[in-house]
Amino acid sequence: MLAELSIKNFAIIESLTVSFEKGLTVLTGETGAGKSIIIDAVHLLVGGRGSSEFVRYGEKRAELEGLFLLDDEKHPCIDRCNNFGIDTSDGMIVLRRDISSSGKSICRINGKLVTIGILREIGQMIIDIHGQHDNQELMNEENHWKLLDQFGSGKINHALASYREIYNTYAKLMKKIKQLSENEQEMAHRLDLIQFQLEEIEKADLKIKEDERLMEEKSQISNFEKIFESLQNSYNALHGEQRGLDYIGHSMSQLEEVSAINDSLKEMSETISNCYYMLEDLSFQIRNELDQLEFDPERLNEIETRLGEITHLKRKYGQDVEEILEYAAAIEEEIDTIQNRESHLFKLKNELDSLVKDLIVEAKNVTAVRKKSAAELTKQIQRELKELYMEKTKFEVAFGVREGSKDAPQIDGVPAKFGENGVDETEFYLSTNPGEPLKPLSKIASGGELSRIMLAMKSIFSKHQGVTSIIFDEVDTGVSGRVAQAIAEKIYKVSVGSQVLCITHLPQVAAMADTHLFISKETVKGRTKTSVKPLLEEEKIKEVGRMIAGVEVTDLTKQHAKELLALADSVKSL
C-alpha cells in the first residue's frame, strides 16, 4: 500500500506530505483545488511521462517521493527489485523522482539510481492508476491473455509448464534448422572461418591450466634472488651459526630428564619434541629447495613467448585455456555439421516433425484450459455488471490462433505461430445493448457505461494483478442515482482486497470512505497553496452535504448526508 506521499514544487503545490491508510480513501474538494494534481504526481512517481511544465513556476525542480509497504513477502516486485540490485529486505519500497526545470528526471528506488524504464516497471507492479479516459492495461488487447492467465493462474500455469518443456526443445531445433538452411555462400564463409580458428587452436597444442602453471613458474624465476636469499637465511637460522635447532634440541633433552616427574612436564616434553622433529624435517626440505633452485633467463623468455601466444588466443576464443578448448570442441562439431549438412538437416527435420505433434497437443491443452477459465471469468463479469445495473450487457472472451508463416504447423486449419505462452490470441468483447453485436472492449465508447465496465473488471482483476494500490480518478463521471450507489459499493468492495484511492464528485462514493481527505487551496503572498486535511465525522457530514446540495449546506442537506453515511455504514457492515 501507499503509506506516504511527499510532493514539493509540483504544479501549484509548493510542499505537501500526505499519509494514507488501508481501505478506501476518497479525495474531494472544489474543482481546481488540486485533487487531480496529486494523482498526476503519483502517476509521474511510478514512471509516467514528465516535462518541465510540472515544475512549479520560479523553482528549479519538482521533487516527488512515495513510501510503499509490501505485506506480501512473495510480491513479484520484490524479485524484480532484487534482479536490479535493489534491497527490499525491510518490506518497504521508496520511489523518488526529481524533475528539473529543463525536463530531465532523476529516479531512485530505495536510494539506488535507476532508469525511468525500471521505475516504470516497478511502479506499475505496485500501483494501478485508472481514470475515465485512462484505459491502461484492461483496454489494451495485447494484455488480455495475461489477465486471463492471472485469473486462472493455477490450472493455466500447470498447462503452460508442460507446453513450455516441449516448446523450448522446439525452439532450439528451429534455430538449428534455420542456421543449416542459410544460403550456401554464407555457410561456406562460416566454414572457412571456423576451420581457420580450429587449426589455430590445435596448432597451439594447449594443455589444461597451462597458463596458470606458466604464470607460477614465471613468478618463481622473476623472484629467484629473493627466494634464494630467504631460503638460505631460513636454513642458516636452523642449522647455521645461529644454531636454532641445536638450542631447541638442548631444550628438548632438558625436559626429557624431568618428564617422568608429573604429567604437565611430560606434556611439555612431548610438545617440544614434536616441534623439534617437525623443524628438522622442514630444514631438510628447505635444503632440497635450495639445491633444486636454478636461474635460467632463457626459460623466462620461453615462458613470456608462450604466455603471449595464449593471451592472443584468449582475446579471440575465451577467458582461459578451458574456455578456448571448449570453443574448439564446439566448432569442431559445427564443422562436421556443415560438411554433412544435408544428413543433419534430414535428421533434425525428422525430430521436428515428431516433436510438433506433441507440441500441438500441449498447445491445444493450454487453449482448452484457458477457455474454461474464460467461461468462469465471463460468469463473474456478468454478475459484476448486473450489480452495476448493466444486466443486459454481454461479455465474451474471443479466442483465435496467432498466425505464423504459410509453412508453419497448422492448428484448426490455421498456420500457427508458436510462442512461449502458446498460440492463443485472446480479446475481450462486449455488447452493451440488446441486439447489438459484440465488439472489442477497446472500441466501447467512453462515458458512464465504460466507467461501470472498467469497474466491474477491476473488481475481479484486482485480486489477481498483485498491485498493492489502485487509484480511481473520477471514474464515476456521468452516473447518478441508483447507479452511483452501485458504483460506490463496488469501489468499496475492491478496497477490501486492495488499498483504493478515489477522487470523486459523488456523495455516495464519499460516504463509503474509510478515510476522507479534503483538498483545498488558498492564496498566500500572491501564490496558490494546496493543502490536504483528513475530515472528522462532523466535517465529513458537512462535506458530503456540500457534494449533495452545492455551495449552501442547509440542515436538511446535513440530514440527508447523515442518512447517506448511515446507509454506507450498514452496507460496509454486511
Coordinates of C-alpha atoms in Angstrom, one line a residue:
M1 CA 0.0 0.0 0.0
L2 CA 1.0 3.6 -0.5
A3 CA 1.8 4.8 3.0
E4 CA 3.0 8.3 2.4
L5 CA 3.4 10.7 -0.5
S6 CA 5.6 13.8 -0.5
I7 CA 5.3 16.5 -3.2
K8 CA 7.4 19.6 -3.5
N9 CA 7.3 22.4 -6.1
F10 CA 5.0 20.4 -8.3
A11 CA 2.4 22.4 -10.4
I12 CA 0.6 24.6 -7.9
I13 CA 1.7 22.6 -4.9
E14 CA 4.6 24.2 -3.0
S15 CA 5.1 21.5 -0.4
L16 CA 2.7 18.7 0.7
T17 CA 3.0 15.5 2.6
V18 CA 0.0 13.1 2.7
S19 CA -0.3 9.9 4.8
F20 CA -2.6 7.2 3.5
E21 CA -4.3 4.3 5.3
K22 CA -5.6 0.9 4.2
G23 CA -9.1 0.5 2.7
L24 CA -10.9 3.2 0.8
T25 CA -9.6 6.7 0.8
V26 CA -11.6 9.4 -1.0
L27 CA -10.3 12.8 -2.1
T28 CA -12.8 15.5 -2.5
G29 CA -12.8 19.3 -2.8
E30 CA -13.7 22.1 -5.1
T31 CA -12.8 22.0 -8.8
G32 CA -9.3 23.2 -9.3
A33 CA -8.2 22.6 -5.7
G34 CA -5.5 20.2 -6.8
K35 CA -7.1 16.7 -6.5
S36 CA -6.0 15.6 -9.9
I37 CA -2.6 17.2 -9.4
I38 CA -2.0 14.8 -6.5
I39 CA -2.9 11.9 -8.8
D40 CA -0.7 13.3 -11.5
A41 CA 2.2 13.3 -9.0
V42 CA 1.6 9.7 -8.3
H43 CA 1.4 8.9 -12.0
L44 CA 4.8 10.5 -12.6
L45 CA 6.3 8.9 -9.5
V46 CA 5.6 5.4 -11.0
G47 CA 7.2 6.3 -14.3
G48 CA 4.6 8.5 -16.2
R49 CA 5.8 10.9 -18.8
G50 CA 7.2 14.1 -17.3
S51 CA 8.1 17.5 -18.5
S52 CA 9.3 20.9 -17.3
E53 CA 5.7 22.1 -17.2
F54 CA 5.2 20.2 -14.0
V55 CA 7.8 22.2 -12.1
R56 CA 6.3 25.0 -10.0
Y57 CA 6.9 28.4 -11.6
G58 CA 10.1 30.0 -10.4
E59 CA 11.6 26.8 -9.0
K60 CA 14.5 24.7 -10.3
R61 CA 13.0 21.3 -9.8
A62 CA 10.0 19.3 -8.6
E63 CA 10.5 16.5 -6.0
L64 CA 8.2 13.5 -5.7
E65 CA 8.6 10.7 -3.2
G66 CA 6.4 7.8 -2.1
L67 CA 6.7 5.1 0.5
F68 CA 5.1 1.8 -0.3
L69 CA 4.6 -1.0 2.2
L70 CA 4.6 -4.6 1.0
D71 CA 2.6 -7.0 3.2
D72 CA 3.3 -10.0 0.9
E73 CA 6.9 -11.3 1.1
K74 CA 6.3 -13.1 -2.3
H75 CA 5.1 -9.9 -4.1
P76 CA 6.5 -10.1 -7.7
C77 CA 8.1 -6.7 -7.5
I78 CA 10.5 -8.0 -4.8
D79 CA 12.1 -10.4 -7.2
R80 CA 12.3 -7.7 -9.9
C81 CA 14.0 -5.3 -7.4
N82 CA 16.5 -8.0 -6.4
N83 CA 17.3 -8.5 -10.0
F84 CA 18.2 -4.8 -10.3
G85 CA 20.3 -4.9 -7.1
I86 CA 17.7 -3.0 -5.0
D87 CA 17.4 -4.0 -1.4
T88 CA 13.8 -4.7 -0.2
S89 CA 14.6 -6.7 3.0
D90 CA 12.6 -4.4 5.2
G91 CA 9.4 -4.8 3.1
M92 CA 9.4 -1.1 2.1
I93 CA 9.9 0.5 -1.3
V94 CA 10.6 4.2 -1.6
L95 CA 10.2 5.6 -5.1
R96 CA 11.7 9.1 -5.7
R97 CA 11.7 11.2 -8.8
D98 CA 13.1 14.7 -9.3
I99 CA 12.1 16.6 -12.4
S100 CA 14.3 19.6 -13.3
S101 CA 13.1 22.8 -15.0
S102 CA 14.9 21.6 -18.1
G103 CA 12.7 18.5 -18.2
K104 CA 15.3 15.9 -17.1
S105 CA 14.4 13.3 -14.5
I106 CA 16.5 11.6 -11.8
C107 CA 14.9 8.4 -10.5
R108 CA 15.7 6.4 -7.4
I109 CA 14.3 3.2 -5.8
N110 CA 15.3 2.7 -2.2
G111 CA 18.1 5.2 -2.7
K112 CA 19.5 3.4 -5.8
L113 CA 19.7 5.4 -9.0
V114 CA 17.6 3.7 -11.7
T115 CA 16.4 4.5 -15.3
I116 CA 12.9 5.8 -15.9
G117 CA 12.1 2.4 -17.5
I118 CA 13.0 0.5 -14.3
L119 CA 11.0 3.0 -12.2
R120 CA 8.0 2.4 -14.5
E121 CA 8.4 -1.4 -14.4
I122 CA 8.5 -1.5 -10.6
G123 CA 5.9 1.3 -10.2
Q124 CA 3.3 -0.5 -12.3
M125 CA 3.6 -3.6 -10.2
I126 CA 2.6 -1.9 -7.0
I127 CA 0.1 0.8 -8.1
D128 CA -2.6 1.0 -10.8
I129 CA -4.0 4.3 -11.8
H130 CA -7.3 4.4 -13.7
G131 CA -9.1 7.4 -14.9
Q132 CA -12.2 7.8 -17.1
H133 CA -10.0 8.2 -20.2
D134 CA -7.0 6.3 -19.0
N135 CA -7.7 2.8 -20.2
Q136 CA -4.3 1.3 -19.3
E137 CA -4.0 -2.5 -19.2
L138 CA -7.6 -3.5 -19.4
M139 CA -8.2 -1.6 -22.6
N140 CA -5.1 -3.0 -24.3
E141 CA -6.0 -6.2 -26.1
E142 CA -2.3 -7.3 -26.1
N143 CA -2.7 -7.7 -22.3
H144 CA -5.9 -9.7 -22.2
W145 CA -4.2 -13.1 -22.3
K146 CA -2.1 -12.0 -19.4
L147 CA -5.2 -11.0 -17.4
L148 CA -6.9 -14.3 -18.3
D149 CA -3.8 -16.2 -17.2
Q150 CA -3.7 -14.3 -13.9
F151 CA -7.4 -15.1 -13.3
G152 CA -6.9 -18.8 -13.9
S153 CA -3.3 -18.9 -12.8
G154 CA -3.2 -22.3 -11.1
K155 CA -4.5 -24.6 -13.8
I156 CA -3.2 -22.4 -16.7
N157 CA 0.3 -22.3 -15.2
H158 CA 0.4 -26.1 -14.9
A159 CA -0.7 -26.5 -18.5
L160 CA 1.9 -23.9 -19.7
A161 CA 4.7 -25.7 -17.8
S162 CA 4.0 -28.9 -19.8
Y163 CA 3.8 -26.9 -23.0
R164 CA 7.0 -24.9 -22.5
E165 CA 9.0 -28.0 -21.8
I166 CA 8.3 -29.2 -25.3
Y167 CA 8.4 -25.6 -26.8
N168 CA 11.9 -24.9 -25.6
T169 CA 13.2 -28.1 -27.4
Y170 CA 11.1 -27.0 -30.5
A171 CA 12.7 -23.5 -30.4
K172 CA 16.2 -24.9 -30.3
L173 CA 15.5 -27.3 -33.2
M174 CA 14.1 -24.5 -35.3
K175 CA 17.2 -22.4 -34.6
K176 CA 19.5 -25.2 -35.7
I177 CA 17.4 -25.8 -38.9
K178 CA 17.4 -22.2 -39.7
Q179 CA 21.2 -22.0 -39.3
L180 CA 21.7 -25.0 -41.6
S181 CA 19.2 -23.7 -44.1
E182 CA 21.1 -20.5 -44.8
N183 CA 22.4 -19.9 -48.3
E184 CA 25.5 -21.9 -49.4
Q185 CA 27.7 -18.9 -49.8
E186 CA 27.2 -17.8 -46.1
M187 CA 27.8 -21.4 -45.0
A188 CA 31.0 -21.6 -47.0
H189 CA 32.3 -18.4 -45.4
R190 CA 31.4 -19.7 -42.0
L191 CA 33.1 -23.0 -42.7
D192 CA 36.3 -21.3 -43.8
L193 CA 36.3 -19.1 -40.7
I194 CA 35.8 -21.8 -38.1
Q195 CA 38.3 -24.2 -39.9
F196 CA 40.9 -21.5 -39.6
Q197 CA 40.1 -20.9 -35.9
L198 CA 40.2 -24.7 -35.2
E199 CA 43.6 -25.0 -36.9
E200 CA 45.0 -22.1 -35.0
I201 CA 43.8 -23.6 -31.6
E202 CA 45.1 -27.1 -32.5
K203 CA 48.4 -25.7 -33.6
A204 CA 48.9 -24.1 -30.2
D205 CA 48.6 -27.6 -28.5
L206 CA 47.1 -26.1 -25.3
K207 CA 47.1 -28.1 -22.0
I208 CA 44.6 -27.7 -19.2
K209 CA 45.7 -25.0 -16.7
E210 CA 48.9 -24.5 -18.7
D211 CA 48.6 -20.7 -18.3
E212 CA 48.3 -21.0 -14.5
R213 CA 51.4 -23.2 -14.3
L214 CA 53.4 -20.9 -16.6
M215 CA 52.5 -17.8 -14.5
E216 CA 53.6 -19.6 -11.3
E217 CA 56.9 -20.6 -12.9
K218 CA 57.4 -17.1 -14.3
S219 CA 56.9 -15.7 -10.8
Q220 CA 59.5 -18.0 -9.4
I221 CA 62.1 -17.2 -12.0
S222 CA 61.5 -13.5 -11.7
N223 CA 61.9 -13.6 -7.9
F224 CA 64.8 -16.0 -7.9
E225 CA 67.2 -13.8 -5.9
K226 CA 64.5 -13.1 -3.3
I227 CA 63.5 -16.7 -2.9
F228 CA 67.1 -17.9 -2.7
E229 CA 68.1 -15.4 -0.1
S230 CA 65.0 -16.2 2.1
L231 CA 65.5 -19.9 1.9
Q232 CA 69.2 -19.5 2.7
N233 CA 68.6 -17.3 5.7
S234 CA 65.9 -19.6 6.9
Y235 CA 68.2 -22.7 6.7
N236 CA 71.1 -20.8 8.4
A237 CA 68.8 -19.8 11.2
L238 CA 68.1 -23.5 11.9
H239 CA 71.4 -25.1 11.0
G240 CA 73.9 -22.3 10.6
E241 CA 75.9 -20.3 13.1
Q242 CA 72.7 -19.2 14.9
R243 CA 72.1 -22.9 15.7
G244 CA 68.4 -22.6 16.1
L245 CA 67.8 -26.4 16.0
D246 CA 70.6 -27.0 18.5
Y247 CA 69.1 -24.8 21.1
I248 CA 65.7 -26.4 20.6
G249 CA 67.4 -29.8 20.9
H250 CA 69.0 -28.8 24.1
S251 CA 65.7 -27.6 25.5
M252 CA 64.1 -31.0 24.4
S253 CA 66.8 -33.0 26.2
Q254 CA 66.5 -31.0 29.4
L255 CA 62.7 -31.5 29.5
E256 CA 63.1 -35.2 28.8
E257 CA 65.1 -35.6 32.0
V258 CA 62.3 -34.3 34.2
S259 CA 59.3 -35.5 32.1
A260 CA 58.7 -38.5 34.4
I261 CA 58.1 -36.3 37.4
N262 CA 54.5 -35.2 36.5
D263 CA 52.0 -35.2 33.6
S264 CA 52.4 -31.4 32.9
L265 CA 56.2 -31.7 32.4
K266 CA 55.7 -34.8 30.2
E267 CA 53.2 -33.0 28.0
M268 CA 55.6 -30.1 27.6
S269 CA 58.4 -32.5 26.7
E270 CA 56.3 -34.2 24.1
T271 CA 55.3 -30.9 22.5
I272 CA 58.8 -29.6 22.2
S273 CA 59.9 -33.0 20.8
N274 CA 57.3 -32.8 18.1
C275 CA 58.3 -29.3 17.2
Y276 CA 61.9 -30.2 17.0
Y277 CA 61.4 -33.1 14.6
M278 CA 59.0 -31.0 12.5
L279 CA 61.5 -28.2 12.2
E280 CA 64.3 -30.7 11.5
D281 CA 62.2 -32.2 8.6
L282 CA 61.4 -28.7 7.3
S283 CA 65.1 -27.8 7.4
F284 CA 65.8 -30.8 5.1
Q285 CA 63.0 -29.6 2.7
I286 CA 64.5 -26.1 2.6
R287 CA 67.9 -27.6 1.8
N288 CA 66.4 -29.6 -1.1
E289 CA 64.7 -26.5 -2.4
L290 CA 68.0 -24.6 -2.3
D291 CA 69.7 -27.5 -4.2
Q292 CA 67.0 -27.5 -6.9
L293 CA 66.8 -23.7 -7.4
E294 CA 68.2 -22.8 -10.8
F295 CA 68.1 -19.4 -12.6
D296 CA 67.5 -19.8 -16.3
P297 CA 67.0 -16.5 -18.2
E298 CA 66.4 -18.4 -21.4
R299 CA 63.5 -20.2 -19.8
L300 CA 62.0 -16.9 -18.7
N301 CA 61.9 -15.8 -22.4
E302 CA 60.3 -19.0 -23.4
I303 CA 57.6 -18.6 -20.8
E304 CA 56.9 -15.0 -21.9
T305 CA 56.6 -16.1 -25.5
R306 CA 54.2 -18.9 -24.7
L307 CA 52.1 -16.7 -22.4
G308 CA 51.9 -14.1 -25.2
E309 CA 50.6 -16.8 -27.6
I310 CA 48.0 -18.0 -25.0
T311 CA 46.9 -14.4 -24.3
H312 CA 46.4 -13.8 -28.1
L313 CA 44.1 -16.9 -28.2
K314 CA 42.2 -15.7 -25.1
R315 CA 41.3 -12.4 -26.7
K316 CA 39.7 -14.4 -29.6
Y317 CA 38.3 -17.5 -28.1
G318 CA 37.8 -17.5 -24.3
Q319 CA 38.8 -16.1 -20.9
D320 CA 41.0 -19.1 -20.0
V321 CA 42.5 -22.3 -21.6
E322 CA 39.5 -24.3 -20.6
E323 CA 37.1 -22.0 -22.5
I324 CA 39.3 -22.0 -25.5
L325 CA 39.4 -25.8 -25.7
E326 CA 35.6 -25.9 -25.1
Y327 CA 35.2 -23.5 -28.0
A328 CA 37.4 -25.7 -30.2
A329 CA 35.3 -28.7 -29.4
A330 CA 32.1 -26.7 -30.3
I331 CA 33.4 -25.5 -33.7
E332 CA 34.7 -28.9 -34.5
E333 CA 31.2 -30.3 -34.1
E334 CA 29.9 -27.4 -36.2
I335 CA 32.4 -28.1 -38.9
D336 CA 31.1 -31.7 -39.0
T337 CA 27.5 -30.5 -39.1
I338 CA 28.2 -28.1 -42.0
Q339 CA 30.2 -30.6 -44.0
N340 CA 27.4 -33.1 -43.6
R341 CA 24.6 -30.5 -43.7
E342 CA 22.1 -32.5 -45.8
S343 CA 22.2 -35.5 -43.5
H344 CA 22.0 -33.3 -40.4
L345 CA 19.1 -31.4 -41.8
F346 CA 17.2 -34.6 -42.6
K347 CA 17.7 -35.8 -39.1
L348 CA 16.7 -32.5 -37.5
K349 CA 13.5 -32.2 -39.6
N350 CA 12.5 -35.7 -38.7
E351 CA 13.0 -34.8 -35.0
L352 CA 11.0 -31.7 -35.6
D353 CA 8.1 -33.5 -37.3
S354 CA 7.8 -35.8 -34.3
L355 CA 8.1 -33.0 -31.8
V356 CA 5.5 -30.8 -33.5
K357 CA 2.8 -33.4 -32.9
D358 CA 3.4 -33.3 -29.1
L359 CA 3.7 -29.5 -29.2
I360 CA 0.3 -29.2 -30.9
V361 CA -1.3 -31.5 -28.3
E362 CA 0.1 -29.4 -25.5
A363 CA -0.8 -26.1 -27.2
K364 CA -4.4 -27.3 -27.6
N365 CA -4.5 -28.3 -23.9
V366 CA -3.4 -24.8 -22.9
T367 CA -6.2 -23.3 -25.1
A368 CA -8.7 -25.7 -23.6
V369 CA -7.7 -24.7 -20.0
R370 CA -7.8 -21.0 -20.9
K371 CA -11.3 -21.4 -22.4
K372 CA -12.5 -23.0 -19.2
S373 CA -11.1 -20.0 -17.2
A374 CA -12.6 -17.7 -19.7
A375 CA -16.0 -19.2 -19.1
E376 CA -15.7 -18.7 -15.4
L377 CA -14.4 -15.2 -16.0
T378 CA -17.4 -14.4 -18.2
K379 CA -19.8 -15.6 -15.4
Q380 CA -18.1 -13.4 -12.8
I381 CA -18.0 -10.3 -15.0
Q382 CA -21.7 -10.8 -16.0
R383 CA -22.5 -10.9 -12.2
E384 CA -20.5 -7.8 -11.5
L385 CA -22.2 -5.9 -14.4
K386 CA -25.6 -7.0 -13.1
E387 CA -24.8 -5.4 -9.7
L388 CA -24.0 -2.2 -11.6
Y389 CA -27.4 -2.2 -13.4
M390 CA -25.9 -3.5 -16.7
E391 CA -27.7 -6.8 -16.7
K392 CA -28.3 -6.6 -20.4
T393 CA -24.6 -6.2 -21.2
K394 CA -22.9 -9.3 -22.7
F395 CA -19.3 -10.1 -22.2
E396 CA -17.2 -12.7 -24.0
V397 CA -13.5 -13.7 -24.3
A398 CA -12.8 -14.3 -28.0
F399 CA -10.1 -16.8 -29.0
G400 CA -8.1 -17.1 -32.1
V401 CA -4.9 -18.8 -33.3
R402 CA -1.9 -16.5 -33.7
E403 CA -1.0 -16.8 -37.4
G404 CA 2.5 -17.8 -38.4
S405 CA 4.2 -18.3 -41.8
K406 CA 2.5 -20.4 -44.5
D407 CA 4.7 -23.4 -43.9
A408 CA 4.1 -23.3 -40.1
P409 CA 2.4 -26.3 -38.4
Q410 CA -1.4 -25.9 -38.5
I411 CA -3.9 -25.8 -35.7
D412 CA -7.6 -26.0 -36.7
G413 CA -6.5 -25.3 -40.3
V414 CA -4.5 -22.1 -39.4
P415 CA -0.7 -21.9 -39.7
A416 CA 0.2 -21.3 -36.0
K417 CA 2.9 -19.1 -34.6
F418 CA 4.1 -20.9 -31.5
G419 CA 5.4 -18.8 -28.7
E420 CA 6.4 -19.3 -25.1
N421 CA 2.8 -18.7 -24.0
G422 CA 1.1 -20.9 -26.6
V423 CA -0.6 -20.0 -29.8
D424 CA -3.7 -18.2 -28.5
E425 CA -4.9 -14.7 -29.4
T426 CA -7.4 -13.5 -26.8
E427 CA -9.5 -10.4 -26.7
F428 CA -12.4 -9.2 -24.5
Y429 CA -15.6 -8.4 -26.4
L430 CA -18.7 -6.5 -25.1
S431 CA -22.2 -5.7 -26.2
T432 CA -23.9 -3.0 -24.0
N433 CA -27.3 -3.1 -25.6
P434 CA -29.6 -5.9 -26.7
G435 CA -29.5 -6.6 -30.5
E436 CA -26.1 -5.0 -30.8
P437 CA -23.1 -7.2 -31.9
L438 CA -20.3 -7.9 -29.6
K439 CA -17.4 -5.5 -30.1
P440 CA -13.8 -5.4 -28.9
L441 CA -13.5 -3.7 -25.5
S442 CA -11.2 -1.1 -27.0
K443 CA -14.0 0.1 -29.3
I444 CA -16.5 0.7 -26.5
A445 CA -17.5 4.4 -26.2
S446 CA -16.3 6.2 -23.1
G447 CA -18.7 7.6 -20.5
G448 CA -20.9 6.2 -17.7
E449 CA -21.1 2.7 -19.3
L450 CA -17.3 2.5 -19.8
S451 CA -16.8 3.5 -16.1
R452 CA -19.0 0.7 -14.9
I453 CA -17.5 -1.9 -17.3
M454 CA -14.0 -1.0 -16.2
L455 CA -15.0 -1.0 -12.5
A456 CA -16.6 -4.5 -12.9
M457 CA -13.3 -5.8 -14.4
K458 CA -11.3 -4.1 -11.7
S459 CA -13.4 -5.8 -9.1
I460 CA -12.3 -9.1 -10.4
F461 CA -8.8 -8.5 -11.7
S462 CA -7.6 -6.5 -8.7
K463 CA -7.5 -9.8 -6.8
H464 CA -5.2 -11.4 -9.4
Q465 CA -2.9 -8.5 -10.6
G466 CA -0.9 -8.2 -7.4
V467 CA -0.9 -4.4 -7.2
T468 CA -0.9 -3.0 -3.7
S469 CA -2.9 0.2 -4.5
I470 CA -5.5 1.2 -7.0
I471 CA -6.3 4.8 -7.9
F472 CA -9.7 5.7 -9.4
D473 CA -9.6 9.3 -10.9
E474 CA -13.2 10.3 -11.4
V475 CA -14.3 7.0 -12.9
D476 CA -17.8 7.8 -11.6
T477 CA -18.3 10.7 -14.0
G478 CA -21.5 10.6 -15.9
V479 CA -23.6 8.5 -13.5
S480 CA -26.1 9.3 -10.8
G481 CA -28.9 7.8 -8.7
R482 CA -29.0 4.1 -8.1
V483 CA -26.0 3.6 -10.5
A484 CA -24.0 5.9 -8.4
Q485 CA -24.8 3.9 -5.2
A486 CA -23.9 0.7 -7.0
I487 CA -20.6 2.2 -8.1
A488 CA -19.9 3.3 -4.6
E489 CA -20.5 -0.2 -3.2
K490 CA -18.3 -1.7 -6.0
I491 CA -15.4 0.6 -5.3
Y492 CA -15.6 -0.2 -1.6
K493 CA -15.7 -3.9 -2.5
V494 CA -12.4 -3.5 -4.4
S495 CA -10.9 -1.7 -1.4
V496 CA -11.4 -4.7 0.8
G497 CA -8.7 -6.6 -1.0
S498 CA -6.5 -3.6 -2.1
Q499 CA -5.9 -0.1 -0.9
V500 CA -8.1 2.2 -3.1
L501 CA -7.6 6.0 -3.5
C502 CA -10.5 7.6 -5.3
I503 CA -11.2 11.2 -6.5
T504 CA -14.9 11.6 -6.7
H505 CA -17.7 14.1 -7.1
L506 CA -20.4 11.6 -6.0
P507 CA -21.6 11.9 -2.4
Q508 CA -22.5 8.2 -2.5
V509 CA -18.8 7.3 -3.0
A510 CA -17.6 9.8 -0.5
A511 CA -19.9 8.3 2.1
M512 CA -18.4 4.8 1.7
A513 CA -14.8 6.1 2.6
D514 CA -12.8 4.7 5.4
T515 CA -10.7 7.8 5.2
H516 CA -11.9 11.1 3.8
L517 CA -9.3 13.7 2.6
F518 CA -10.5 17.2 1.8
I519 CA -8.3 19.1 -0.8
S520 CA -8.4 22.9 -0.6
K521 CA -6.4 25.8 -1.9
E522 CA -5.7 29.3 -0.7
T523 CA -3.7 32.3 -1.8
V524 CA -0.7 33.2 0.4
K525 CA 1.5 36.1 -0.5
G526 CA 0.2 36.1 -4.0
R527 CA 0.8 32.4 -4.6
T528 CA -1.6 29.5 -4.6
K529 CA -1.1 26.9 -1.8
T530 CA -2.8 23.5 -1.8
S531 CA -3.5 21.6 1.5
V532 CA -4.9 18.2 2.5
K533 CA -7.0 17.7 5.6
P534 CA -8.4 14.4 7.0
L535 CA -12.0 15.0 7.9
L536 CA -13.6 14.2 11.2
E537 CA -17.1 12.9 11.5
E538 CA -18.9 16.3 11.6
E539 CA -16.6 17.7 8.9
K540 CA -17.4 14.6 6.8
I541 CA -21.1 15.3 7.2
K542 CA -20.7 18.9 6.0
E543 CA -18.5 17.9 3.0
V544 CA -21.0 15.1 1.9
G545 CA -23.7 17.7 2.3
R546 CA -21.8 20.1 0.1
M547 CA -21.5 17.4 -2.6
I548 CA -25.2 16.8 -2.4
A549 CA -26.5 20.4 -2.5
G550 CA -23.7 22.5 -3.8
V551 CA -22.5 25.7 -2.1
E552 CA -25.3 26.2 0.5
V553 CA -25.5 23.4 3.1
T554 CA -28.8 23.5 5.0
D555 CA -29.9 21.5 8.0
L556 CA -32.0 19.3 5.6
T557 CA -28.9 18.7 3.5
K558 CA -27.0 17.7 6.6
Q559 CA -29.7 15.3 7.5
H560 CA -29.5 13.8 4.0
A561 CA -25.8 13.5 4.4
K562 CA -26.1 11.7 7.8
E563 CA -28.6 9.3 6.2
L564 CA -26.2 8.6 3.3
L565 CA -23.4 8.0 5.8
A566 CA -25.5 5.7 7.9
L567 CA -26.6 3.8 4.8
A568 CA -22.9 3.4 3.8
D569 CA -22.1 2.1 7.3
S570 CA -24.8 -0.5 7.0
V571 CA -23.6 -1.7 3.6
K572 CA -20.0 -1.9 4.9
S573 CA -21.0 -3.9 7.9
L574 CA -22.5 -6.7 5.7

